[in-house]
mmCIF file with all atom_site columns, C-alpha atoms in Angstrom:
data_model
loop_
_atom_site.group_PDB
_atom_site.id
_atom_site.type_symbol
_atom_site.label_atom_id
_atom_site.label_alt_id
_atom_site.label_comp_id
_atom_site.label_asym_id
_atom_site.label_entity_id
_atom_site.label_seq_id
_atom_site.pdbx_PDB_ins_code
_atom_site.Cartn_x
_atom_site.Cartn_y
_atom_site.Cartn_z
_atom_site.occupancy
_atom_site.B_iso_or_equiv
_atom_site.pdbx_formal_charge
_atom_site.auth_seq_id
_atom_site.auth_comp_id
_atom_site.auth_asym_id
_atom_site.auth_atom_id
_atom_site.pdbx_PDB_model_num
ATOM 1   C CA . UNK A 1 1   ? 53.518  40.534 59.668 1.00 43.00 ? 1   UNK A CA 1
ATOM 2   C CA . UNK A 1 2   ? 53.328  37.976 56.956 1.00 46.00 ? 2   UNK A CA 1
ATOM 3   C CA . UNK A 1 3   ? 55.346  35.238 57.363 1.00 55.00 ? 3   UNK A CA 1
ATOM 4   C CA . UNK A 1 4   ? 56.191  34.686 53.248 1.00 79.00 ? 4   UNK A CA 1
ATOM 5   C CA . UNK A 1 5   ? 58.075  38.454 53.530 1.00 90.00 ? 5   UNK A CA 1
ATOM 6   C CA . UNK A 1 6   ? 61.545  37.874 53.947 1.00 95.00 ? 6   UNK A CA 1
ATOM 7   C CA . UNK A 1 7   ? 62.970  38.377 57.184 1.00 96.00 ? 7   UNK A CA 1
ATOM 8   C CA . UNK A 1 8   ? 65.878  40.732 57.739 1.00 97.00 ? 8   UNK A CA 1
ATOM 9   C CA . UNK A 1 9   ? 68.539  41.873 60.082 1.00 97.00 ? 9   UNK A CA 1
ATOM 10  C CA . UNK A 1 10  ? 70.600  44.841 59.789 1.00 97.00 ? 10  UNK A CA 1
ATOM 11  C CA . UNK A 1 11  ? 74.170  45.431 61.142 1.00 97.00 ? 11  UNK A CA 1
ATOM 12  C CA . UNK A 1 12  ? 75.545  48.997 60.899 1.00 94.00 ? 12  UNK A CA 1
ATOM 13  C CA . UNK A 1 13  ? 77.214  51.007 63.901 1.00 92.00 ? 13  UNK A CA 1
ATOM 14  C CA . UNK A 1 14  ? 76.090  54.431 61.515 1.00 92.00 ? 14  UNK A CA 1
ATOM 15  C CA . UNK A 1 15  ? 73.202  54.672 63.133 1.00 91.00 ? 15  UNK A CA 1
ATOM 16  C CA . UNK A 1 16  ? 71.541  56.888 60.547 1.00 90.00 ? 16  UNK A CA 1
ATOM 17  C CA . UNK A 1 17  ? 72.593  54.801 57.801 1.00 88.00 ? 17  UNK A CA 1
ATOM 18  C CA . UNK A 1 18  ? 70.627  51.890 59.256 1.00 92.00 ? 18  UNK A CA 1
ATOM 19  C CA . UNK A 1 19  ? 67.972  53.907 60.165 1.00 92.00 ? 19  UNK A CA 1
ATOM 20  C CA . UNK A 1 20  ? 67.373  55.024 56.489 1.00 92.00 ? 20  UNK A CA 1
ATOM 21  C CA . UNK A 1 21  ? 67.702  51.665 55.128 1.00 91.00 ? 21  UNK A CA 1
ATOM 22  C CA . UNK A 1 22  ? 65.367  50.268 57.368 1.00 94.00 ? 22  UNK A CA 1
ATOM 23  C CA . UNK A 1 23  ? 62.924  52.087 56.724 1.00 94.00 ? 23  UNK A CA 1
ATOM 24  C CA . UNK A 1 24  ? 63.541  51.943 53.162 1.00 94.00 ? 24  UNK A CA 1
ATOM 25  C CA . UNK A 1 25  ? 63.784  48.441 52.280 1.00 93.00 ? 25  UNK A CA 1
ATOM 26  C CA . UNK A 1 26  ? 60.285  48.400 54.903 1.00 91.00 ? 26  UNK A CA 1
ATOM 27  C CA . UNK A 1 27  ? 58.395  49.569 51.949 1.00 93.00 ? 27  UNK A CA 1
ATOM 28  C CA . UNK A 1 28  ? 59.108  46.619 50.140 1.00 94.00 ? 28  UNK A CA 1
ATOM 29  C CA . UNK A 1 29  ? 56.099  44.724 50.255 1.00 93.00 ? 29  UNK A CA 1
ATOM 30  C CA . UNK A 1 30  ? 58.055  40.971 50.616 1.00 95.00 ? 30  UNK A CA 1
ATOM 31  C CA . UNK A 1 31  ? 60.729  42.663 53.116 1.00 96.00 ? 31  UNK A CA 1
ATOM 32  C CA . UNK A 1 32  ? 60.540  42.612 56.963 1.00 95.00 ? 32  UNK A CA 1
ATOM 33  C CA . UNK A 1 33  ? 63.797  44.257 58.733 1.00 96.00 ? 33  UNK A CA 1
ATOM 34  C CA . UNK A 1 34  ? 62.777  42.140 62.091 1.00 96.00 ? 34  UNK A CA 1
ATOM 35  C CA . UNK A 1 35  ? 66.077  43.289 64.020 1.00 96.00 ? 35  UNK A CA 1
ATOM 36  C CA . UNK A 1 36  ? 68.632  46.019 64.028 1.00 97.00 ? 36  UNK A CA 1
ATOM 37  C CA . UNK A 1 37  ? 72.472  45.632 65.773 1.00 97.00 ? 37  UNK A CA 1
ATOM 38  C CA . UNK A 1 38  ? 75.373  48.707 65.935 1.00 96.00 ? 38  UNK A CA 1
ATOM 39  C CA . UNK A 1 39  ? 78.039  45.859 66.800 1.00 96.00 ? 39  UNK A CA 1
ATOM 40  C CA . UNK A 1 40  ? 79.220  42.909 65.817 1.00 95.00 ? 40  UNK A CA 1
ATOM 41  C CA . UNK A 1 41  ? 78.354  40.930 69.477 1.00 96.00 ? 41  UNK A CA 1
ATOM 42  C CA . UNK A 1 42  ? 74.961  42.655 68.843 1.00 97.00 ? 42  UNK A CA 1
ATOM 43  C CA . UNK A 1 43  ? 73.979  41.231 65.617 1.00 97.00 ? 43  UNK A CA 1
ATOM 44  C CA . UNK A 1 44  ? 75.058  37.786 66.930 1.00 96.00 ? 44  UNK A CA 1
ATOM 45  C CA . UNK A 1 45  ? 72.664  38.188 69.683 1.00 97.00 ? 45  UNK A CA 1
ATOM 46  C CA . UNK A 1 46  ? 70.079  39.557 67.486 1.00 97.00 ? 46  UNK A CA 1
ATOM 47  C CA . UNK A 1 47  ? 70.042  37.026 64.941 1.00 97.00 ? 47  UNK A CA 1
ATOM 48  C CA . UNK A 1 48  ? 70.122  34.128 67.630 1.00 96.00 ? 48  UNK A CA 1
ATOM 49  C CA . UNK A 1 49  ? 67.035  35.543 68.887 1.00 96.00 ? 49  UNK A CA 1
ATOM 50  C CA . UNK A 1 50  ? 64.900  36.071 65.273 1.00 96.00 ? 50  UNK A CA 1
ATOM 51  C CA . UNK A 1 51  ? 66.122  33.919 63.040 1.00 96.00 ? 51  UNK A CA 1
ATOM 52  C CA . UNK A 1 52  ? 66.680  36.299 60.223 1.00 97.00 ? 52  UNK A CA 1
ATOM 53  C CA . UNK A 1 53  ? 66.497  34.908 56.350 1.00 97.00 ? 53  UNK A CA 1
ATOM 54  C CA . UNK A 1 54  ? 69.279  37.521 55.310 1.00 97.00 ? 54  UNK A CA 1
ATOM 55  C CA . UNK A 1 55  ? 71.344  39.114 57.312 1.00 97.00 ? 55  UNK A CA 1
ATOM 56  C CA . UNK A 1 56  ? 73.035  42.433 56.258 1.00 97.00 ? 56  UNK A CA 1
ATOM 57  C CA . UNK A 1 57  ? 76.186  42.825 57.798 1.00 96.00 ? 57  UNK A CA 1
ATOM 58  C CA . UNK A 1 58  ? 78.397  46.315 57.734 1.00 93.00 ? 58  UNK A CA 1
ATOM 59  C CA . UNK A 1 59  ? 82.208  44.872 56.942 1.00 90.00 ? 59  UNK A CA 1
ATOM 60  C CA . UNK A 1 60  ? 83.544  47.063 59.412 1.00 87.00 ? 60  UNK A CA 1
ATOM 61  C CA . UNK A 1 61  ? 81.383  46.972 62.851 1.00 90.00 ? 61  UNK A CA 1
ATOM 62  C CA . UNK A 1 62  ? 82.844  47.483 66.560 1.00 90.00 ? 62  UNK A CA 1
ATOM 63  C CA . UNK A 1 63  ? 83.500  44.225 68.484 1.00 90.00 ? 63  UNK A CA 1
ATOM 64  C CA . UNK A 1 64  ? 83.717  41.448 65.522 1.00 87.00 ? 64  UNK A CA 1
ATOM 65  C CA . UNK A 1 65  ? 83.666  42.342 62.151 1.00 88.00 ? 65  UNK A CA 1
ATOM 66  C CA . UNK A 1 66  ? 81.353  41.418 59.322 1.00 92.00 ? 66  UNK A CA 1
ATOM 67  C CA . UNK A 1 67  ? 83.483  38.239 58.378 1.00 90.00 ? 67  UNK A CA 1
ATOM 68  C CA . UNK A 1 68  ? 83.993  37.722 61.887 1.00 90.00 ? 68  UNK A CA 1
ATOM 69  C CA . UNK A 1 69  ? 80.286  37.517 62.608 1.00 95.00 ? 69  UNK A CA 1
ATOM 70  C CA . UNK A 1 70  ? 79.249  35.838 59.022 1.00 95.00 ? 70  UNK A CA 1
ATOM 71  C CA . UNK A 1 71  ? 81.853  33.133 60.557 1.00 93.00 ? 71  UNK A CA 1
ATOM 72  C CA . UNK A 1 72  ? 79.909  32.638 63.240 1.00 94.00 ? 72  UNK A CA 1
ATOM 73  C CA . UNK A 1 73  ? 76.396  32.474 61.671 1.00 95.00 ? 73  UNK A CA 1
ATOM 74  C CA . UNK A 1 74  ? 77.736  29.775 59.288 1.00 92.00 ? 74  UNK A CA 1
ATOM 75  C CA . UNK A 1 75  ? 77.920  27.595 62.361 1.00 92.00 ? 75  UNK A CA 1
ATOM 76  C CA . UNK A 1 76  ? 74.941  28.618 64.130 1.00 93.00 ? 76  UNK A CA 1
ATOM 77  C CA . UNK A 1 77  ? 72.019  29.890 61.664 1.00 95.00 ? 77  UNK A CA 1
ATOM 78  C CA . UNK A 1 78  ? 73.416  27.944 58.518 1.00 93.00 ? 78  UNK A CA 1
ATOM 79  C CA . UNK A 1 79  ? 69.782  28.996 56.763 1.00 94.00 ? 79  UNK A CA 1
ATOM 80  C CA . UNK A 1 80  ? 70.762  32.382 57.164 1.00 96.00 ? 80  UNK A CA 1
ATOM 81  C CA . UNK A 1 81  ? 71.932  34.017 54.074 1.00 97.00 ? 81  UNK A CA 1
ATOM 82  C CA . UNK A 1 82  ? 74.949  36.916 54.719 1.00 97.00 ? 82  UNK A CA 1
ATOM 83  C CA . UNK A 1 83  ? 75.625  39.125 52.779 1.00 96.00 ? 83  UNK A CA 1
ATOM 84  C CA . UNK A 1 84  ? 78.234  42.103 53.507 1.00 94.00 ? 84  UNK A CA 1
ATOM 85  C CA . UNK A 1 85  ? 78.049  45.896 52.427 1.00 91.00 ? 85  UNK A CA 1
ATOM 86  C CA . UNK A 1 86  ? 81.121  48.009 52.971 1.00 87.00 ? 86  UNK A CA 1
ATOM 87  C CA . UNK A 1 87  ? 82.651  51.553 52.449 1.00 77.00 ? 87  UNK A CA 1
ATOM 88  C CA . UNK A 1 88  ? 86.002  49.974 52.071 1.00 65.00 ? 88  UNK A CA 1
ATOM 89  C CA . UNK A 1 89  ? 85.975  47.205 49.233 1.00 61.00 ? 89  UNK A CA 1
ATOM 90  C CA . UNK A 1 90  ? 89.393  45.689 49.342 1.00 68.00 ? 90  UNK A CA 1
ATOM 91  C CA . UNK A 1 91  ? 90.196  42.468 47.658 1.00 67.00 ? 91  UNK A CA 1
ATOM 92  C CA . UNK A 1 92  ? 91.486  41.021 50.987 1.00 74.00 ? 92  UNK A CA 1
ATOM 93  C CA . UNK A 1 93  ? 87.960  41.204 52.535 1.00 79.00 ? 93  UNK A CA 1
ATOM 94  C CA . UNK A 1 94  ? 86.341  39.987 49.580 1.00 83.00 ? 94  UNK A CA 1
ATOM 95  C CA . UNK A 1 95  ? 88.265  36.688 49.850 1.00 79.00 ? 95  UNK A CA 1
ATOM 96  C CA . UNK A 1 96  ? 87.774  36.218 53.444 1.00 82.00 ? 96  UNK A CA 1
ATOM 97  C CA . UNK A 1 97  ? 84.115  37.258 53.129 1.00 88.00 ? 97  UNK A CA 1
ATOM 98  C CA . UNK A 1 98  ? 83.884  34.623 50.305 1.00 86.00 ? 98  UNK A CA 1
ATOM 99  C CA . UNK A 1 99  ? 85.895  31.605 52.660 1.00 86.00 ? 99  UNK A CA 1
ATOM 100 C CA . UNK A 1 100 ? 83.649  32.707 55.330 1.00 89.00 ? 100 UNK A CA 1
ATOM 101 C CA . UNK A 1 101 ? 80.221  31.388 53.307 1.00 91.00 ? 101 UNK A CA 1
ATOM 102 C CA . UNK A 1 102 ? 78.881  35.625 52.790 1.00 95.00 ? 102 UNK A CA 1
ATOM 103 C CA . UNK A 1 103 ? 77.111  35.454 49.322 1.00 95.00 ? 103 UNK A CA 1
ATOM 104 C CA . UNK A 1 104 ? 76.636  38.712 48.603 1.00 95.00 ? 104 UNK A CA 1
ATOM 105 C CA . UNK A 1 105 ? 79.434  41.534 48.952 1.00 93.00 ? 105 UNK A CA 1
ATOM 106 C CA . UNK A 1 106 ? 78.069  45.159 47.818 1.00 92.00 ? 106 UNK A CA 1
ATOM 107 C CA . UNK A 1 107 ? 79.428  48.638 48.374 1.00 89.00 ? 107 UNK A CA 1
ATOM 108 C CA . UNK A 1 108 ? 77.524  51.292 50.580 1.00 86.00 ? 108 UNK A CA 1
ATOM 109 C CA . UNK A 1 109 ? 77.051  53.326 47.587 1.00 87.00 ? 109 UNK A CA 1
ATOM 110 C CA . UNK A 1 110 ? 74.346  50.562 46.277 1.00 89.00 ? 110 UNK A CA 1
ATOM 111 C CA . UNK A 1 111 ? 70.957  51.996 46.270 1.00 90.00 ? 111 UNK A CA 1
ATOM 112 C CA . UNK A 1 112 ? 68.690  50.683 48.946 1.00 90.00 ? 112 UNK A CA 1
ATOM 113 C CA . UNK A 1 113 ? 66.026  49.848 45.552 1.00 91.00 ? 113 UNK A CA 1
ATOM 114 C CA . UNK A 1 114 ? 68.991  47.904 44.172 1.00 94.00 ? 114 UNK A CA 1
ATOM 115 C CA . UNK A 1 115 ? 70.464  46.209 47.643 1.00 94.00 ? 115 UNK A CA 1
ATOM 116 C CA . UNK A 1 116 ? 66.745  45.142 48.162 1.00 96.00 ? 116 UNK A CA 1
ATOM 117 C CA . UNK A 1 117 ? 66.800  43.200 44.399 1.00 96.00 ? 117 UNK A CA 1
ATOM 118 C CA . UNK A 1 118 ? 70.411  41.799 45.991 1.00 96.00 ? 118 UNK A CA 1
ATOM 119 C CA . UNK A 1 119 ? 68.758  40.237 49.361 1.00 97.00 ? 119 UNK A CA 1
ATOM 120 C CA . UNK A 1 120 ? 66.003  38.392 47.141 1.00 97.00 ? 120 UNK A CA 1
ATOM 121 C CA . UNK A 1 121 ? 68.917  37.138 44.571 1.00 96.00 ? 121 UNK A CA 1
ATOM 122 C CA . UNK A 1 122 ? 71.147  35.997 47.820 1.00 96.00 ? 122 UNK A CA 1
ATOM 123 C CA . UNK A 1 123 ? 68.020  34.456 49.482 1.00 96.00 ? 123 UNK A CA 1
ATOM 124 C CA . UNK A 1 124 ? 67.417  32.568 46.533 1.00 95.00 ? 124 UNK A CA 1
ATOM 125 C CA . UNK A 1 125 ? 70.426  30.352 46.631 1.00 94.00 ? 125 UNK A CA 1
ATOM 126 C CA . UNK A 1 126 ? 72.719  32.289 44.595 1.00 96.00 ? 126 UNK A CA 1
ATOM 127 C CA . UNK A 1 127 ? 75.820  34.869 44.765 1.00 95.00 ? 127 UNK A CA 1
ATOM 128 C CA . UNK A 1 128 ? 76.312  38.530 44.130 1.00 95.00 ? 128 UNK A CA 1
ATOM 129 C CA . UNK A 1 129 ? 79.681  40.343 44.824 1.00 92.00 ? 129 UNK A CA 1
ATOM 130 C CA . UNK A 1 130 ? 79.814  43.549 43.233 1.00 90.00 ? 130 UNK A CA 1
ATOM 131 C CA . UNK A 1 131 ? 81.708  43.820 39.656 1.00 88.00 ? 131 UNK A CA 1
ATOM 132 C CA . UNK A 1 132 ? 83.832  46.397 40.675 1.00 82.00 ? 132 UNK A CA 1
ATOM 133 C CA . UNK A 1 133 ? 85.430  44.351 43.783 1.00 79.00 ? 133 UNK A CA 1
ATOM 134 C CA . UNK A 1 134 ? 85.559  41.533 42.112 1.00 81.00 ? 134 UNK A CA 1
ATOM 135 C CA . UNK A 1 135 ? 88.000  43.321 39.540 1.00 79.00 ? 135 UNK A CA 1
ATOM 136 C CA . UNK A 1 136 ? 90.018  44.514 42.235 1.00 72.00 ? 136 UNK A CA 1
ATOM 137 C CA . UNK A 1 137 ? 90.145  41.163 43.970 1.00 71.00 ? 137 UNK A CA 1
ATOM 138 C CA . UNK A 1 138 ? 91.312  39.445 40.926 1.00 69.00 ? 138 UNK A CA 1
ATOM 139 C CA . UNK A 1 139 ? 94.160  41.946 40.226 1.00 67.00 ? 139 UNK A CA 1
ATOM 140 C CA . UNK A 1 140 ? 95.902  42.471 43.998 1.00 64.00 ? 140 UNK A CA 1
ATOM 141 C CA . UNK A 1 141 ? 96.289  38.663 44.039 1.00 64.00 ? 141 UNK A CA 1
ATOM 142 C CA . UNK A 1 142 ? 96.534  36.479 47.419 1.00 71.00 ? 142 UNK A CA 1
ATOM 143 C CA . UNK A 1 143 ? 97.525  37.348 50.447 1.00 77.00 ? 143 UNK A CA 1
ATOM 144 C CA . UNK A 1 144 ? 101.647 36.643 51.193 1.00 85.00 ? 144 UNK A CA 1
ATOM 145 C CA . UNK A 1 145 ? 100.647 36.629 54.995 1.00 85.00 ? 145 UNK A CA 1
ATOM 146 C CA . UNK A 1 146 ? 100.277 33.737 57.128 1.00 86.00 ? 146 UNK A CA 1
ATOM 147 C CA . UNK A 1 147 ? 97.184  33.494 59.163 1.00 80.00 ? 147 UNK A CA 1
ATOM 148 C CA . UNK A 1 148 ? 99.707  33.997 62.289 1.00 85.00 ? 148 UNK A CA 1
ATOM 149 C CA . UNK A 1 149 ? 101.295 36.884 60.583 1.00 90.00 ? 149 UNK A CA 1
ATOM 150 C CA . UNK A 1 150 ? 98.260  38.833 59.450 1.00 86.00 ? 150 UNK A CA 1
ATOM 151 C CA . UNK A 1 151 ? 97.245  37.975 63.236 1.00 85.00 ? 151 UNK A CA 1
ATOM 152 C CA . UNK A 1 152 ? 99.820  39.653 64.814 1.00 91.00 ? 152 UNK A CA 1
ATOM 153 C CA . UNK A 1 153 ? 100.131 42.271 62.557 1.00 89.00 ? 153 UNK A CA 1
ATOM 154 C CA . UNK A 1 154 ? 96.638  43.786 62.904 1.00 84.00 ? 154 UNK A CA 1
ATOM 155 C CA . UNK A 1 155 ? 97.435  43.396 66.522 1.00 88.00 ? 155 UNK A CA 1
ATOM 156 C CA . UNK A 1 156 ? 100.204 45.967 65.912 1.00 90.00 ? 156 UNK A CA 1
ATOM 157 C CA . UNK A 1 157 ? 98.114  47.948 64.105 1.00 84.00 ? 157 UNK A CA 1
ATOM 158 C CA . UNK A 1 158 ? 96.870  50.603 66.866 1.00 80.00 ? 158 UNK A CA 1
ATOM 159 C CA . UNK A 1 159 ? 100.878 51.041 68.004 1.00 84.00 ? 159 UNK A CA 1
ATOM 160 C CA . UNK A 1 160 ? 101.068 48.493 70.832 1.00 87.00 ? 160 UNK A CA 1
ATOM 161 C CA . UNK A 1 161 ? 103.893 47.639 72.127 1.00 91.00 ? 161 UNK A CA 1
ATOM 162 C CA . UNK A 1 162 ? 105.625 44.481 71.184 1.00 93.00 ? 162 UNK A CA 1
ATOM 163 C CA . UNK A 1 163 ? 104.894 42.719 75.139 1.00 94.00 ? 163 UNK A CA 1
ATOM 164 C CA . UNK A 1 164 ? 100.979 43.910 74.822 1.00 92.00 ? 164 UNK A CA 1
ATOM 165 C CA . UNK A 1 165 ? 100.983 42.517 71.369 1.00 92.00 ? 165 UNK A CA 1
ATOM 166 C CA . UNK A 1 166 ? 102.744 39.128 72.553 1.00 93.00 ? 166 UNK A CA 1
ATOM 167 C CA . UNK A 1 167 ? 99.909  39.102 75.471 1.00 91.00 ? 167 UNK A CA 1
ATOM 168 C CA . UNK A 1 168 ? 96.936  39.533 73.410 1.00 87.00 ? 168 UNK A CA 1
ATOM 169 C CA . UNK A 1 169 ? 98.522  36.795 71.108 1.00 87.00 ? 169 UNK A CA 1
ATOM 170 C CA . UNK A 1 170 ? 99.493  34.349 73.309 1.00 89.00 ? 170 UNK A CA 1
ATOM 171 C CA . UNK A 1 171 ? 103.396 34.486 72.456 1.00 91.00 ? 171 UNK A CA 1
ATOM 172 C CA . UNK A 1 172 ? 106.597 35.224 73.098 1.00 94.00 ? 172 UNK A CA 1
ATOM 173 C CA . UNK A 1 173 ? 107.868 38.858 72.803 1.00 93.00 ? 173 UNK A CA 1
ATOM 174 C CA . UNK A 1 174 ? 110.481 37.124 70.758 1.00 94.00 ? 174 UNK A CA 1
ATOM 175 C CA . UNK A 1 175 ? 108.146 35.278 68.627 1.00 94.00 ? 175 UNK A CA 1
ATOM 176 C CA . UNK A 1 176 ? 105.983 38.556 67.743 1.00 94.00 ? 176 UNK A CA 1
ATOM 177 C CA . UNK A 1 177 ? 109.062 40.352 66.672 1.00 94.00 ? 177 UNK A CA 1
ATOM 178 C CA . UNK A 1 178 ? 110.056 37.740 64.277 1.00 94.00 ? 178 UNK A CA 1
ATOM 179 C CA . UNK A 1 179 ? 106.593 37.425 62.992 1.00 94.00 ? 179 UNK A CA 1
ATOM 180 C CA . UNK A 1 180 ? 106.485 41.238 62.552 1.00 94.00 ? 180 UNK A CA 1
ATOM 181 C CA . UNK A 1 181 ? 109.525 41.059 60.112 1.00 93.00 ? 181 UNK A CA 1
ATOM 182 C CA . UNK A 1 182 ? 108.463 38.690 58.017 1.00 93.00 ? 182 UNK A CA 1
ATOM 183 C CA . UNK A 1 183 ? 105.888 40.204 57.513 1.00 92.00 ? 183 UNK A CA 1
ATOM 184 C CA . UNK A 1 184 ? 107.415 43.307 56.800 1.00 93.00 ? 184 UNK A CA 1
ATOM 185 C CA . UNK A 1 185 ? 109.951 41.517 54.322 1.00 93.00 ? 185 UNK A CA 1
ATOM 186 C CA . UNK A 1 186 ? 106.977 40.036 52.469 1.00 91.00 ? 186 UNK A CA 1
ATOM 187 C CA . UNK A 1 187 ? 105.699 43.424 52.237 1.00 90.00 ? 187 UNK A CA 1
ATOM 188 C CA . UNK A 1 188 ? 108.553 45.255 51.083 1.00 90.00 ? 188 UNK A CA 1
ATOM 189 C CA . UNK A 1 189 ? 108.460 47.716 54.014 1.00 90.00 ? 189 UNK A CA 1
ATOM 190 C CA . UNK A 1 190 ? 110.732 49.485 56.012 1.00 89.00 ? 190 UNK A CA 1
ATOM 191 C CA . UNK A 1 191 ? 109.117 48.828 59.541 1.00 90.00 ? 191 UNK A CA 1
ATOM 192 C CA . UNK A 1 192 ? 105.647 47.498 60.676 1.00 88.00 ? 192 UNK A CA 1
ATOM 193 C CA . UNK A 1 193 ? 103.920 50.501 60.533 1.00 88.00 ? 193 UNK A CA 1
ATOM 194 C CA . UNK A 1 194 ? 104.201 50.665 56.932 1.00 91.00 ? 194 UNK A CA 1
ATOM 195 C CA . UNK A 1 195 ? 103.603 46.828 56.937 1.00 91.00 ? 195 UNK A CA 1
ATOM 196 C CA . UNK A 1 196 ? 100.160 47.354 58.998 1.00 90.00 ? 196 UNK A CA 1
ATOM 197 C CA . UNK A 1 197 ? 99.482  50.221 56.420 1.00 87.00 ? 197 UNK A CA 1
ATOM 198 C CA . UNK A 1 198 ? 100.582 48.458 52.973 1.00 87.00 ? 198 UNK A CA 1
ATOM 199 C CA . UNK A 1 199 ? 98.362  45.323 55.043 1.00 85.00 ? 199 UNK A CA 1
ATOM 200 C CA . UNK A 1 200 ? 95.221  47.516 55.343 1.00 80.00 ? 200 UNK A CA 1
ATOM 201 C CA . UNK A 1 201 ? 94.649  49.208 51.823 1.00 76.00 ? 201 UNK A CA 1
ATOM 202 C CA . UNK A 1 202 ? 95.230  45.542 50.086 1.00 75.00 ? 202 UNK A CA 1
ATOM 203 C CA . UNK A 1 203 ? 92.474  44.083 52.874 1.00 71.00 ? 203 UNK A CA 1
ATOM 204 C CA . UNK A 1 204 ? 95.211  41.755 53.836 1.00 77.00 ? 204 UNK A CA 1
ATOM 205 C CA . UNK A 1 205 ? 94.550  42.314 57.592 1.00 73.00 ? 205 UNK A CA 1
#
């Protein structure tokens, strides 16, 4: 393999979407996919051990997220380029793809042709986030949440109950409860369910 192709890693728990787009940006004659991961832990390990140039990170990925992992890389690989493709744009996860140092941010519908032009314009130095999501992003506005809210609300968002939620979180029952509704007042809703779900379609959690 020649070492002036670009070396990339691929994150993407559908295993037959990565499959496809491996082989498909492997025809590109300065692409190498050098790794694959299905989880977030995964592509950590993965890029630890090659060293990727770009990494391509699904936003939503079992274990850590996209963000969660891009985080990470920051630190450790801070030559590594990230860039973030999702089935579920929402301006919430553009922002905290955008704190977290990802320079690119592109839907799943891109076409493998046109996300391969994206990892040579990210490895270059510069930024692509999709048009589209950046509209979106700009119009839903910032996030009312604190970080402690948002926290313990997406750790209410599979129906724990308030003590396993206070656990996980390191608080008092009492604590999560009051964290809970304010975060439901900020929301305008009725009870946290509908404060996990109003959360979730503006990417606020």
């Amino acid at each position: 393999m020649s070492r002036d192709r670009l070396r990339v890693l691929l994150a993407d728990d559908e295993h037959l979407i990565r499959g496809a787009l491996a082989a498909l940006l492997g025809l590109e004659d300065d692409l190498a996919v050098v790794a694959e991961a299905a989880s977030g832990p995964e592509a950590l390990a993965m890029a630890r051990a090659h060293r990727p140039d770009v990494a391509v990170l699904d936003l939503q990925m079992p274990g850590a997220d996209g963000v969660n992992v891009a985080t990470a890389l920051r630190t450790e690989l801070p030559e590594c380029r990230i860039m973030i493709v999702t089935g579920h744009g929402r301006p919430g996860h553009l922002k905290r793809a955008l704190a977290a140092g990802v320079r690119g941010f592109v839907p799943k519908t891109v076409s493998a042709q046109r996300l391969a032009e994206i990892i040579r314009t990210v490895h270059a130095g510069h930024r692509y986030v999709d048009p589209e999501l950046a509209a979106d992003a700009i119009s839903a506005g910032d996030s009312p949440l604190t970080a402690r809210e948002a926290e313990v609300l997406e750790l209410a968002g599979d129906g724990a109950p308030i003590a396993e939620i206070a656990e996980r979180a390191s608080l008092s029952q009492g604590t999560v409860r009051n964290y809970l509704s304010s975060a439901a007042a900020k929301l305008g809703a009725g009870n946290r369910h509908t404060a996990v779900r109003l959360a979730r379609e503006r990417g606020w959690v």
